[in-house]
PDB file of C-alpha atoms in Angstrom:
ATOM      1  CA  MET X   1     -34.325  90.766 -24.639  1.00 37.00           C
ATOM      2  CA  SER X   2     -33.697  91.388 -20.938  1.00 42.00           C
ATOM      3  CA  GLN X   3     -36.703  92.005 -18.746  1.00 45.00           C
ATOM      4  CA  GLU X   4     -36.823  95.080 -16.529  1.00 45.00           C
ATOM      5  CA  ARG X   5     -36.660  94.137 -12.858  1.00 55.00           C
ATOM      6  CA  SER X   6     -39.522  95.311 -10.704  1.00 66.00           C
ATOM      7  CA  VAL X   7     -38.587  97.578  -7.800  1.00 73.00           C
ATOM      8  CA  PRO X   8     -39.595  96.106  -4.404  1.00 81.00           C
ATOM      9  CA  LYS X   9     -42.473  97.950  -2.746  1.00 87.00           C
ATOM     10  CA  LEU X  10     -41.838 100.032   0.352  1.00 92.00           C
ATOM     11  CA  PRO X  11     -43.432  99.097   3.691  1.00 95.00           C
ATOM     12  CA  ARG X  12     -46.847 100.661   4.128  1.00 94.00           C
ATOM     13  CA  LEU X  13     -48.048 102.710   7.095  1.00 95.00           C
ATOM     14  CA  VAL X  14     -51.103 100.935   8.559  1.00 95.00           C
ATOM     15  CA  LEU X  15     -51.415 102.834  11.856  1.00 96.00           C
ATOM     16  CA  GLU X  16     -49.396 105.619  13.434  1.00 95.00           C
ATOM     17  CA  ASN X  17     -45.827 104.290  13.832  1.00 96.00           C
ATOM     18  CA  ILE X  18     -46.807 100.808  12.591  1.00 97.00           C
ATOM     19  CA  TYR X  19     -45.762  99.580   9.147  1.00 97.00           C
ATOM     20  CA  ALA X  20     -46.592  96.448   7.145  1.00 96.00           C
ATOM     21  CA  PHE X  21     -44.127  94.915   4.690  1.00 96.00           C
ATOM     22  CA  PRO X  22     -45.073  93.302   1.375  1.00 94.00           C
ATOM     23  CA  PRO X  23     -45.581  89.504   1.574  1.00 94.00           C
ATOM     24  CA  ASN X  24     -42.370  87.527   1.933  1.00 96.00           C
ATOM     25  CA  ARG X  25     -41.833  84.576  -0.405  1.00 95.00           C
ATOM     26  CA  ASP X  26     -39.268  83.131   2.006  1.00 95.00           C
ATOM     27  CA  THR X  27     -42.007  82.740   4.637  1.00 96.00           C
ATOM     28  CA  LEU X  28     -44.706  81.474   2.223  1.00 93.00           C
ATOM     29  CA  GLY X  29     -46.295  84.873   1.756  1.00 95.00           C
ATOM     30  CA  GLY X  30     -46.034  85.985   5.368  1.00 96.00           C
ATOM     31  CA  THR X  31     -46.554  89.642   6.290  1.00 96.00           C
ATOM     32  CA  ALA X  32     -44.062  91.220   8.691  1.00 98.00           C
ATOM     33  CA  TYR X  33     -44.706  94.398  10.687  1.00 97.00           C
ATOM     34  CA  PHE X  34     -42.565  97.105  12.251  1.00 98.00           C
ATOM     35  CA  ILE X  35     -43.397  99.148  15.355  1.00 98.00           C
ATOM     36  CA  VAL X  36     -41.449 102.371  15.844  1.00 97.00           C
ATOM     37  CA  GLU X  37     -41.322 103.067  19.597  1.00 90.00           C
ATOM     38  CA  ASN X  38     -39.401 105.527  21.728  1.00 84.00           C
ATOM     39  CA  GLN X  39     -37.902 102.688  23.790  1.00 84.00           C
ATOM     40  CA  MET X  40     -37.181 100.242  20.970  1.00 93.00           C
ATOM     41  CA  ASN X  41     -38.084  99.510  17.370  1.00 97.00           C
ATOM     42  CA  ILE X  42     -39.685  96.081  17.100  1.00 98.00           C
ATOM     43  CA  LEU X  43     -39.804  93.979  13.952  1.00 98.00           C
ATOM     44  CA  ILE X  44     -42.497  91.303  13.971  1.00 98.00           C
ATOM     45  CA  ASP X  45     -41.443  88.368  11.803  1.00 98.00           C
ATOM     46  CA  ALA X  46     -38.891  88.536   9.007  1.00 98.00           C
ATOM     47  CA  PRO X  47     -39.712  90.721   5.992  1.00 98.00           C
ATOM     48  CA  PRO X  48     -38.181  90.179   2.539  1.00 97.00           C
ATOM     49  CA  TRP X  49     -34.426  90.669   2.911  1.00 96.00           C
ATOM     50  CA  ASN X  50     -33.752  93.205   0.171  1.00 96.00           C
ATOM     51  CA  GLU X  51     -32.031  96.579  -0.089  1.00 96.00           C
ATOM     52  CA  THR X  52     -35.321  98.497  -0.061  1.00 96.00           C
ATOM     53  CA  ASN X  53     -36.370  97.075   3.300  1.00 97.00           C
ATOM     54  CA  GLN X  54     -32.883  97.342   4.761  1.00 97.00           C
ATOM     55  CA  GLN X  55     -32.668 101.033   3.891  1.00 97.00           C
ATOM     56  CA  PHE X  56     -36.164 101.655   5.260  1.00 97.00           C
ATOM     57  CA  LEU X  57     -35.327 100.010   8.588  1.00 97.00           C
ATOM     58  CA  GLU X  58     -32.056 101.937   8.775  1.00 97.00           C
ATOM     59  CA  GLN X  59     -33.863 105.229   8.194  1.00 96.00           C
ATOM     60  CA  GLN X  60     -36.268 104.431  11.043  1.00 96.00           C
ATOM     61  CA  GLY X  61     -33.389 103.920  13.478  1.00 96.00           C
ATOM     62  CA  GLY X  62     -32.683 100.231  12.927  1.00 97.00           C
ATOM     63  CA  VAL X  63     -34.084  97.208  14.728  1.00 98.00           C
ATOM     64  CA  GLN X  64     -33.683  96.659  18.460  1.00 97.00           C
ATOM     65  CA  GLY X  65     -36.026  93.690  18.793  1.00 98.00           C
ATOM     66  CA  LEU X  66     -37.129  90.962  16.362  1.00 98.00           C
ATOM     67  CA  PHE X  67     -40.100  88.897  17.520  1.00 98.00           C
ATOM     68  CA  ILE X  68     -40.909  85.645  15.721  1.00 98.00           C
ATOM     69  CA  THR X  69     -44.578  84.630  15.922  1.00 98.00           C
ATOM     70  CA  HIS X  70     -44.030  81.036  14.754  1.00 98.00           C
ATOM     71  CA  ARG X  71     -41.445  78.784  13.140  1.00 97.00           C
ATOM     72  CA  GLY X  72     -42.594  79.546   9.606  1.00 97.00           C
ATOM     73  CA  ALA X  73     -41.801  83.254  10.002  1.00 98.00           C
ATOM     74  CA  ILE X  74     -38.069  82.960  10.757  1.00 98.00           C
ATOM     75  CA  GLY X  75     -36.919  83.855   7.227  1.00 97.00           C
ATOM     76  CA  SER X  76     -33.751  85.985   7.281  1.00 97.00           C
ATOM     77  CA  SER X  77     -33.730  86.475  11.059  1.00 98.00           C
ATOM     78  CA  ARG X  78     -30.056  85.622  11.304  1.00 97.00           C
ATOM     79  CA  GLU X  79     -29.116  88.248   8.705  1.00 97.00           C
ATOM     80  CA  ILE X  80     -31.282  90.838  10.471  1.00 98.00           C
ATOM     81  CA  GLN X  81     -29.563  90.159  13.784  1.00 98.00           C
ATOM     82  CA  ASN X  82     -26.137  90.317  12.170  1.00 97.00           C
ATOM     83  CA  ARG X  83     -27.000  93.691  10.596  1.00 97.00           C
ATOM     84  CA  TRP X  84     -28.348  95.453  13.701  1.00 97.00           C
ATOM     85  CA  GLY X  85     -27.286  93.311  16.655  1.00 97.00           C
ATOM     86  CA  CYS X  86     -30.906  93.109  17.788  1.00 97.00           C
ATOM     87  CA  GLN X  87     -32.320  90.556  20.187  1.00 96.00           C
ATOM     88  CA  ILE X  88     -34.420  87.778  18.649  1.00 98.00           C
ATOM     89  CA  VAL X  89     -37.392  86.836  20.809  1.00 98.00           C
ATOM     90  CA  ILE X  90     -39.072  83.479  20.235  1.00 98.00           C
ATOM     91  CA  GLN X  91     -41.118  81.044  22.328  1.00 98.00           C
ATOM     92  CA  GLU X  92     -38.821  78.500  23.968  1.00 98.00           C
ATOM     93  CA  GLN X  93     -40.137  75.445  22.078  1.00 97.00           C
ATOM     94  CA  GLU X  94     -39.024  76.835  18.724  1.00 97.00           C
ATOM     95  CA  ALA X  95     -35.720  78.434  19.703  1.00 97.00           C
ATOM     96  CA  TYR X  96     -33.816  75.347  18.514  1.00 97.00           C
ATOM     97  CA  LEU X  97     -34.623  76.382  14.949  1.00 97.00           C
ATOM     98  CA  LEU X  98     -32.181  79.299  15.323  1.00 97.00           C
ATOM     99  CA  PRO X  99     -29.033  77.440  16.448  1.00 95.00           C
ATOM    100  CA  GLU X 100     -26.580  80.040  15.121  1.00 93.00           C
ATOM    101  CA  SER X 101     -28.376  83.068  16.550  1.00 96.00           C
ATOM    102  CA  THR X 102     -28.500  84.603  20.009  1.00 96.00           C
ATOM    103  CA  VAL X 103     -32.107  84.317  21.147  1.00 98.00           C
ATOM    104  CA  THR X 104     -34.237  85.453  24.070  1.00 98.00           C
ATOM    105  CA  THR X 105     -36.833  82.829  24.926  1.00 98.00           C
ATOM    106  CA  PHE X 106     -39.966  82.854  27.042  1.00 98.00           C
ATOM    107  CA  GLU X 107     -42.437  80.268  28.297  1.00 98.00           C
ATOM    108  CA  THR X 108     -45.795  82.042  28.539  1.00 98.00           C
ATOM    109  CA  ASN X 109     -45.246  85.832  28.698  1.00 98.00           C
ATOM    110  CA  LEU X 110     -42.506  88.403  28.198  1.00 98.00           C
ATOM    111  CA  THR X 111     -42.547  92.206  28.379  1.00 98.00           C
ATOM    112  CA  LEU X 112     -40.526  93.902  25.650  1.00 97.00           C
ATOM    113  CA  SER X 113     -41.266  97.554  26.411  1.00 95.00           C
ATOM    114  CA  SER X 114     -43.771  99.719  28.243  1.00 94.00           C
ATOM    115  CA  GLN X 115     -46.228  99.220  25.364  1.00 96.00           C
ATOM    116  CA  SER X 116     -45.309  95.829  23.912  1.00 97.00           C
ATOM    117  CA  SER X 117     -45.508  92.317  25.334  1.00 98.00           C
ATOM    118  CA  VAL X 118     -45.624  88.807  23.878  1.00 98.00           C
ATOM    119  CA  PHE X 119     -47.517  85.730  24.991  1.00 98.00           C
ATOM    120  CA  TRP X 120     -47.795  82.072  24.010  1.00 98.00           C
ATOM    121  CA  THR X 121     -50.770  80.973  21.872  1.00 98.00           C
ATOM    122  CA  PRO X 122     -49.983  77.352  20.932  1.00 98.00           C
ATOM    123  CA  GLY X 123     -51.868  75.469  18.264  1.00 97.00           C
ATOM    124  CA  HIS X 124     -50.790  76.589  14.827  1.00 97.00           C
ATOM    125  CA  SER X 125     -47.304  75.472  15.866  1.00 98.00           C
ATOM    126  CA  PRO X 126     -45.942  74.408  19.274  1.00 98.00           C
ATOM    127  CA  GLY X 127     -44.487  77.860  19.950  1.00 98.00           C
ATOM    128  CA  SER X 128     -46.977  80.048  18.111  1.00 98.00           C
ATOM    129  CA  SER X 129     -47.201  83.400  19.906  1.00 98.00           C
ATOM    130  CA  CYS X 130     -48.701  86.871  19.586  1.00 98.00           C
ATOM    131  CA  LEU X 131     -47.440  90.381  20.284  1.00 98.00           C
ATOM    132  CA  TYR X 132     -49.715  92.933  21.942  1.00 98.00           C
ATOM    133  CA  PHE X 133     -49.120  96.652  21.490  1.00 98.00           C
ATOM    134  CA  SER X 134     -51.146  98.767  23.925  1.00 97.00           C
ATOM    135  CA  GLY X 135     -51.121 101.905  21.774  1.00 95.00           C
ATOM    136  CA  GLN X 136     -53.836 102.738  19.226  1.00 95.00           C
ATOM    137  CA  ALA X 137     -56.517 101.253  21.560  1.00 97.00           C
ATOM    138  CA  GLY X 138     -54.799  97.867  21.381  1.00 98.00           C
ATOM    139  CA  VAL X 139     -53.154  96.077  18.444  1.00 98.00           C
ATOM    140  CA  LEU X 140     -52.599  92.307  18.345  1.00 98.00           C
ATOM    141  CA  PHE X 141     -50.053  90.843  15.928  1.00 98.00           C
ATOM    142  CA  THR X 142     -51.170  87.243  15.493  1.00 98.00           C
ATOM    143  CA  GLY X 143     -48.806  85.630  13.013  1.00 97.00           C
ATOM    144  CA  ARG X 144     -50.748  82.684  11.570  1.00 97.00           C
ATOM    145  CA  HIS X 145     -52.711  82.031  14.764  1.00 97.00           C
ATOM    146  CA  LEU X 146     -55.574  84.190  13.427  1.00 98.00           C
ATOM    147  CA  LEU X 147     -55.950  85.061   9.757  1.00 96.00           C
ATOM    148  CA  PRO X 148     -58.554  86.967   7.729  1.00 95.00           C
ATOM    149  CA  ASN X 149     -61.065  84.942   5.733  1.00 93.00           C
ATOM    150  CA  LEU X 150     -62.519  86.108   2.422  1.00 90.00           C
ATOM    151  CA  GLN X 151     -64.792  88.505   4.303  1.00 90.00           C
ATOM    152  CA  GLY X 152     -61.846  90.000   6.191  1.00 91.00           C
ATOM    153  CA  GLN X 153     -62.905  88.484   9.519  1.00 94.00           C
ATOM    154  CA  PRO X 154     -60.257  87.050  11.904  1.00 97.00           C
ATOM    155  CA  VAL X 155     -60.543  83.251  12.047  1.00 97.00           C
ATOM    156  CA  PRO X 156     -58.386  80.257  12.969  1.00 96.00           C
ATOM    157  CA  LEU X 157     -57.314  78.266   9.920  1.00 94.00           C
ATOM    158  CA  ARG X 158     -56.887  74.504  10.226  1.00 94.00           C
ATOM    159  CA  THR X 159     -54.420  73.049   7.742  1.00 92.00           C
ATOM    160  CA  ALA X 160     -52.688  69.727   7.307  1.00 91.00           C
ATOM    161  CA  LYS X 161     -49.689  71.217   9.128  1.00 91.00           C
ATOM    162  CA  THR X 162     -51.636  72.550  12.134  1.00 95.00           C
ATOM    163  CA  PHE X 163     -49.863  71.297  15.248  1.00 96.00           C
ATOM    164  CA  HIS X 164     -52.839  70.993  17.638  1.00 97.00           C
ATOM    165  CA  TRP X 165     -56.277  72.259  16.595  1.00 97.00           C
ATOM    166  CA  PRO X 166     -58.066  72.122  20.003  1.00 97.00           C
ATOM    167  CA  ARG X 167     -55.178  73.998  21.626  1.00 97.00           C
ATOM    168  CA  GLN X 168     -55.348  76.646  18.921  1.00 98.00           C
ATOM    169  CA  LEU X 169     -59.034  77.195  19.692  1.00 98.00           C
ATOM    170  CA  ASN X 170     -58.240  77.339  23.410  1.00 98.00           C
ATOM    171  CA  SER X 171     -55.662  80.018  22.636  1.00 98.00           C
ATOM    172  CA  ILE X 172     -58.441  82.126  21.130  1.00 98.00           C
ATOM    173  CA  ARG X 173     -60.464  81.697  24.328  1.00 98.00           C
ATOM    174  CA  PHE X 174     -57.412  82.880  26.245  1.00 98.00           C
ATOM    175  CA  ILE X 175     -57.249  86.037  24.098  1.00 98.00           C
ATOM    176  CA  LEU X 176     -60.937  86.712  24.768  1.00 98.00           C
ATOM    177  CA  GLU X 177     -60.300  86.388  28.511  1.00 98.00           C
ATOM    178  CA  ARG X 178     -57.167  88.520  28.444  1.00 98.00           C
ATOM    179  CA  PHE X 179     -58.623  91.471  26.527  1.00 98.00           C
ATOM    180  CA  ASN X 180     -61.941  93.255  26.077  1.00 98.00           C
ATOM    181  CA  TYR X 181     -63.719  95.659  23.720  1.00 97.00           C
ATOM    182  CA  ASP X 182     -61.703  98.599  25.088  1.00 98.00           C
ATOM    183  CA  THR X 183     -58.247  97.007  24.947  1.00 98.00           C
ATOM    184  CA  LEU X 184     -58.262  95.197  21.593  1.00 98.00           C
ATOM    185  CA  GLN X 185     -59.218  97.343  18.616  1.00 98.00           C
ATOM    186  CA  TYR X 186     -57.049  95.914  15.815  1.00 98.00           C
ATOM    187  CA  ILE X 187     -55.543  92.650  14.616  1.00 98.00           C
ATOM    188  CA  CYS X 188     -52.548  92.644  12.277  1.00 97.00           C
ATOM    189  CA  PRO X 189     -52.452  89.130  10.771  1.00 97.00           C
ATOM    190  CA  GLY X 190     -49.244  87.498   9.602  1.00 96.00           C
ATOM    191  CA  ALA X 191     -50.598  86.229   6.266  1.00 94.00           C
ATOM    192  CA  ASN X 192     -53.637  86.292   3.938  1.00 92.00           C
ATOM    193  CA  THR X 193     -53.553  90.096   4.020  1.00 91.00           C
ATOM    194  CA  GLY X 194     -54.865  90.231   0.455  1.00 89.00           C
ATOM    195  CA  ALA X 195     -58.267  89.294   1.902  1.00 90.00           C
ATOM    196  CA  LEU X 196     -58.280  92.664   3.680  1.00 90.00           C
ATOM    197  CA  ARG X 197     -58.503  94.466   0.327  1.00 82.00           C
ATOM    198  CA  GLY X 198     -55.555  96.747   0.984  1.00 74.00           C
ATOM    199  CA  GLU X 199     -56.253  97.493   4.640  1.00 76.00           C
ATOM    200  CA  ARG X 200     -53.502  95.248   6.162  1.00 73.00           C
ATOM    201  CA  LEU X 201     -55.351  95.168   9.498  1.00 93.00           C
ATOM    202  CA  ILE X 202     -58.674  94.095  11.008  1.00 96.00           C
ATOM    203  CA  ASN X 203     -60.722  96.733  12.847  1.00 96.00           C
ATOM    204  CA  HIS X 204     -63.174  96.048  15.718  1.00 96.00           C
ATOM    205  CA  ALA X 205     -61.048  93.013  16.480  1.00 97.00           C
ATOM    206  CA  TYR X 206     -62.432  91.973  19.864  1.00 98.00           C
ATOM    207  CA  GLU X 207     -66.030  92.233  18.680  1.00 97.00           C
ATOM    208  CA  LYS X 208     -65.275  89.964  15.720  1.00 97.00           C
ATOM    209  CA  LEU X 209     -63.389  87.429  17.835  1.00 97.00           C
ATOM    210  CA  ALA X 210     -66.199  87.302  20.374  1.00 97.00           C
ATOM    211  CA  SER X 211     -68.653  86.383  17.609  1.00 97.00           C
ATOM    212  CA  LEU X 212     -66.754  83.212  16.606  1.00 97.00           C
ATOM    213  CA  ASP X 213     -68.484  79.883  17.286  1.00 96.00           C
ATOM    214  CA  LEU X 214     -65.439  78.002  18.542  1.00 96.00           C
ATOM    215  CA  GLU X 215     -67.377  74.799  19.217  1.00 95.00           C
ATOM    216  CA  ALA X 216     -68.368  74.674  15.556  1.00 94.00           C
ATOM    217  CA  TYR X 217     -64.761  75.326  14.503  1.00 94.00           C
ATOM    218  CA  LEU X 218     -63.652  72.312  16.534  1.00 93.00           C
ATOM    219  CA  LEU X 219     -65.342  70.027  14.002  1.00 89.00           C
ATOM    220  CA  SER X 220     -64.091  71.808  10.909  1.00 86.00           C
ATOM    221  CA  PRO X 221     -61.900  69.733   8.553  1.00 87.00           C
ATOM    222  CA  ALA X 222     -58.348  70.632   7.665  1.00 87.00           C
ATOM    223  CA  ILE X 223     -57.711  72.681   4.527  1.00 81.00           C
ATOM    224  CA  LEU X 224     -55.083  71.032   2.371  1.00 63.00           C
TER     225      LEU X 224
END
């Protein structure tokens, strides 16, 4: 007896003009996001490459920019670029992983639009980076640099594949210096979104980051 195929879920609205896609098996359960802007529509990491998501993106006006937060989030980036001719933005140390694509690289910072910019936060991987959206009182898309724990708090996660743990913690200090309580309201993490119990984002983000004991995290063991 043939089994009925499940219909892929549609992206979910998490904030005005910001959508979250269902976890992507091709990126080990990564969560991609989509910002609909007047200047350009920006896709953050590669979502599942299926007809449901393709039609959704087409209905929103297509993709003008695809930002990759880290090497593990590349997924179907090449297919996305071929479909919409969008630019792929990735930190320069990980651009070699997209040899057949046209990429825009940056070293430390790059402005994408009047409301969106990206910056380098090394540690999880050599080119791990975040995207900051200035709307909605400040939204930070962190990839796997910061993830929710079981309590839904944003934390760094040390694994056996972490590139450089002290640098990852320093990248959090950089975020705390760059932003403040008024400019960073939300974090949209690139994985572990099930810990948010359906929310898909972390509220009061700066306050929660400021409460982290980074010196204690320095001594934490890797999670296998």
